[in-house]
């Protein structure tokens, strides 16, 4: 049986960064990164948008082949189609995730990580000496490997967490079902992302247009099934595209789930750490999880390497991972979650009125902070929403 120091399950952004970080911190460690799919980064189940500052912590987007588009503007669309353009600045990037995920995995390999694609973890149990014995299936063969630390970076399915006895359940109201087309031939500002919400558009979520080039964009939406009128995400999306972009050619389609919850209560167990979507580390307001996954992966890889160096991979030793994560982003996500809950109580009419109020601010001054301050004055109903941030 192969005896590993660190086994990382899942080569998404969390897993590749975790593997890289563990190997970088302790080059003598034997680190294996496995990916169930036949290719890292494919199929893409993502709108591929990231903020500038978060991305730059990990990679320089300037001229990178894994960037599809630079974004300088955000356009919010109220339920009644009123558009609100937010001031122009360096907002972020639309990635080419197939290339980006492969780029991160290649960095890990260059650091000395063993990457195996088309290999799936199918179960694990504790073995002698406190190691995990993990069953792997791939390339027609089955094998069991031993690992001192298993990093579960296996996305929304989070099987590693379940096998380790961690509670990774998601309340139905916090699970968004998403559908997305790659569309061609639409007339949108290629430097802007568009976001529209509203009960008839995407109940409990929002619809998006994330341009990948001139006339080409990821167009999708996420909704909470409990709040829908019985139709699924694809049916809502078809209606939205037909209304807004009737001439669009839908050349690609994907579905996926986004967990708009808070970080799970416990992200660690004896010899186990969970990172990224597997631990619900997504921003519950925006549904963005790529940068969070990388930040969590960095922390998980670093913690695993340090614990192995200290010859203590017990739950007690690994608990610092959770507390550090909560200080880094987890506590903020709890605040965003409360805001999300409070916003859910506001009606479409309220948002239509808010959009018109905000449009009275000159565009060059229309930053998110100013919009919110202005909105608070004009729409006192928002004050309890803001208050929830501090509760
Ligand atoms: C429709 C949609 C749009 C989105 N848009 C955005 C966006 O614009 N911006 C943003 O920041 N976030 C977005 N997200 C969220 C983002 O995709 C995730 O938060 C991010 O990919 C999380 O990274 P991760 O590494 O934790 O998990 P993932 O990227 O899901 O990677 C997990 C990997 O583990 C593999 N795996 C699973 N189980 C096993 C197993 N048993 N054995 C081996 N491998 C396994 C999977 O194949 C997968 O490759 C979107 C999500 C969806 C569904």
XYZ file of N, CA and C and ligand atoms in Angstrom, residues 9-15 34-37 41 45-50 97 101 119-122 153-157 159-160 163 178-180 208 210 221 254-258 275-278 282 287-291 293, ligand 1:
215
model
N -7.963 15.434 -2.148
C -9.034 14.891 -2.995
C -9.724 16.040 -3.725
N -9.536 16.109 -5.036
C -10.173 17.148 -5.864
C -9.171 18.195 -6.303
N -9.017 18.342 -7.637
C -8.040 19.305 -8.171
C -8.740 20.539 -8.723
N -9.672 21.107 -7.929
C -10.193 22.440 -8.218
C -9.234 23.453 -7.608
N -9.637 24.718 -7.538
C -8.732 25.734 -6.977
C -8.297 25.419 -5.542
N -9.210 24.909 -4.709
C -8.835 24.608 -3.318
C -7.786 23.503 -3.278
N -8.015 22.431 -4.022
C -7.129 21.273 -3.958
C -5.743 21.552 -4.515
N -5.522 14.037 -6.325
C -6.298 13.233 -7.288
C -7.509 14.014 -7.785
N -7.858 13.766 -9.034
C -9.013 14.422 -9.657
C -9.866 13.360 -10.346
N -11.129 13.355 -9.982
C -12.062 12.359 -10.520
C -12.275 12.512 -12.031
N -12.391 13.770 -12.473
C -12.628 14.001 -13.900
C -11.386 13.638 -14.710
N -10.112 20.946 -14.563
C -10.732 22.163 -15.102
C -11.859 21.915 -16.094
N -18.105 24.265 -14.518
C -19.432 24.534 -13.924
C -19.319 25.835 -13.160
N -19.157 26.944 -13.867
C -18.823 28.197 -13.195
C -19.006 29.355 -14.170
N -19.352 30.540 -13.628
C -19.452 31.740 -14.464
C -18.092 32.405 -14.642
N -17.109 31.967 -13.865
C -15.685 32.277 -14.075
C -15.265 33.697 -13.692
N -16.090 34.397 -12.895
C -15.735 35.765 -12.492
C -14.960 35.773 -11.180
N -13.904 36.592 -11.111
C -13.155 36.756 -9.851
C -12.801 38.226 -9.655
N -11.679 28.954 -16.985
C -11.397 28.043 -15.873
C -10.722 26.754 -16.310
N -7.638 26.339 -13.897
C -7.507 25.209 -12.972
C -6.297 24.350 -13.356
N -8.995 9.703 -11.350
C -8.899 8.857 -10.150
C -9.839 9.421 -9.091
N -10.713 8.553 -8.594
C -11.753 9.001 -7.655
C -11.565 8.342 -6.292
N -11.687 9.136 -5.236
C -11.731 8.552 -3.892
C -13.137 8.013 -3.687
N -13.262 6.759 -3.220
C -14.596 6.159 -3.081
C -14.953 5.841 -1.631
N -11.019 18.489 -0.761
C -11.269 19.673 -1.591
C -12.164 19.231 -2.733
N -13.163 18.419 -2.382
C -13.961 17.715 -3.381
C -15.258 18.426 -3.732
N -15.326 19.750 -3.457
C -16.453 20.535 -3.948
C -17.757 20.252 -3.219
N -18.868 20.641 -3.862
C -20.169 20.616 -3.172
C -20.594 19.217 -2.698
N -20.080 18.191 -3.317
C -20.513 16.845 -2.882
C -19.929 16.472 -1.528
N -17.749 14.496 -0.070
C -17.800 13.128 0.461
C -16.737 12.899 1.534
N -15.566 13.497 1.377
C -14.504 13.294 2.380
C -15.014 13.724 3.755
N -17.347 11.106 5.100
C -16.634 9.897 5.537
C -15.928 10.136 6.874
N -28.186 26.090 -10.302
C -27.756 27.028 -11.353
C -27.813 26.370 -12.728
N -28.114 27.200 -13.714
C -28.046 26.770 -15.107
C -27.333 27.881 -15.861
N -26.529 27.510 -16.819
C -25.764 28.532 -17.545
C -25.540 28.103 -18.990
N -27.063 36.344 -14.365
C -25.822 37.055 -14.674
C -25.470 36.968 -16.152
N -21.701 37.326 -17.832
C -20.264 37.524 -17.602
C -19.564 37.379 -18.965
N -28.163 31.682 -14.398
C -28.843 32.123 -13.179
C -28.847 31.008 -12.142
N -24.356 24.270 -19.044
C -23.865 23.583 -17.850
C -24.831 23.807 -16.693
N -24.785 22.915 -15.727
C -25.589 23.090 -14.508
C -24.663 22.891 -13.306
N -25.111 23.338 -12.153
C -24.301 23.124 -10.948
C -25.014 23.675 -9.738
N -24.491 23.324 -8.574
C -25.079 23.816 -7.326
C -24.130 24.777 -6.635
N -24.698 25.825 -6.048
C -23.882 26.752 -5.254
C -24.473 26.799 -3.842
N -11.602 22.019 2.591
C -11.324 23.355 2.041
C -12.227 23.654 0.854
N -12.599 24.929 0.714
C -13.387 25.367 -0.445
C -14.853 24.991 -0.299
N -15.496 24.731 -1.444
C -16.931 24.412 -1.442
C -17.251 23.257 -0.492
N -16.314 22.331 -0.335
C -16.541 21.165 0.521
C -16.853 21.580 1.953
N -18.117 29.576 0.541
C -18.505 30.467 -0.555
C -19.090 31.744 0.052
N -22.238 34.315 -4.035
C -22.099 32.966 -4.594
C -20.714 32.721 -5.162
N -19.799 33.665 -4.971
C -18.422 33.504 -5.478
C -17.596 32.635 -4.542
N -16.867 31.679 -5.119
C -16.117 30.768 -4.247
C -14.707 30.461 -4.713
N -14.287 31.004 -5.885
C -12.984 30.600 -6.431
C -11.849 31.108 -5.544
N -11.860 32.395 -5.249
C -10.764 32.963 -4.448
C -10.810 32.410 -3.021
N -11.822 29.529 -2.137
C -11.305 28.158 -2.187
C -9.777 28.177 -2.181
C -23.030 27.785 -12.253
C -21.961 28.254 -11.299
C -21.390 29.504 -11.468
C -20.387 29.939 -10.599
N -19.790 31.147 -10.831
C -18.795 31.584 -10.026
C -18.112 32.801 -10.309
O -18.382 33.486 -11.294
N -17.122 33.177 -9.466
C -16.762 32.443 -8.381
O -15.851 32.854 -7.626
N -17.381 31.268 -8.103
C -18.367 30.811 -8.912
N -18.962 29.605 -8.657
C -18.487 28.823 -7.514
C -17.119 28.193 -7.831
O -17.219 27.444 -9.015
C -16.685 27.309 -6.667
O -16.847 28.015 -5.458
C -15.219 26.878 -6.826
O -15.027 26.110 -7.970
C -14.811 26.077 -5.579
O -13.565 25.487 -5.758
P -13.255 24.091 -5.042
O -11.849 23.773 -5.381
O -13.661 24.158 -3.633
O -14.254 23.040 -5.706
P -14.395 22.601 -7.225
O -13.918 23.630 -8.159
O -15.789 22.103 -7.367
O -13.398 21.358 -7.340
C -13.673 20.120 -6.717
C -13.035 19.034 -7.563
O -13.081 17.803 -6.844
C -13.336 16.755 -7.757
N -13.869 15.641 -6.979
C -15.082 15.576 -6.360
N -15.207 14.403 -5.707
C -14.057 13.713 -5.926
C -13.595 12.425 -5.510
N -14.353 11.632 -4.733
N -12.366 12.002 -5.913
C -11.593 12.814 -6.705
N -11.986 14.047 -7.124
C -13.205 14.499 -6.733
C -14.319 17.366 -8.735
O -14.334 16.668 -9.961
C -13.774 18.787 -8.872
O -12.879 18.915 -9.940
C -19.967 29.131 -9.509
C -20.546 27.866 -9.339
C -21.528 27.419 -10.217
C -22.119 26.048 -10.030
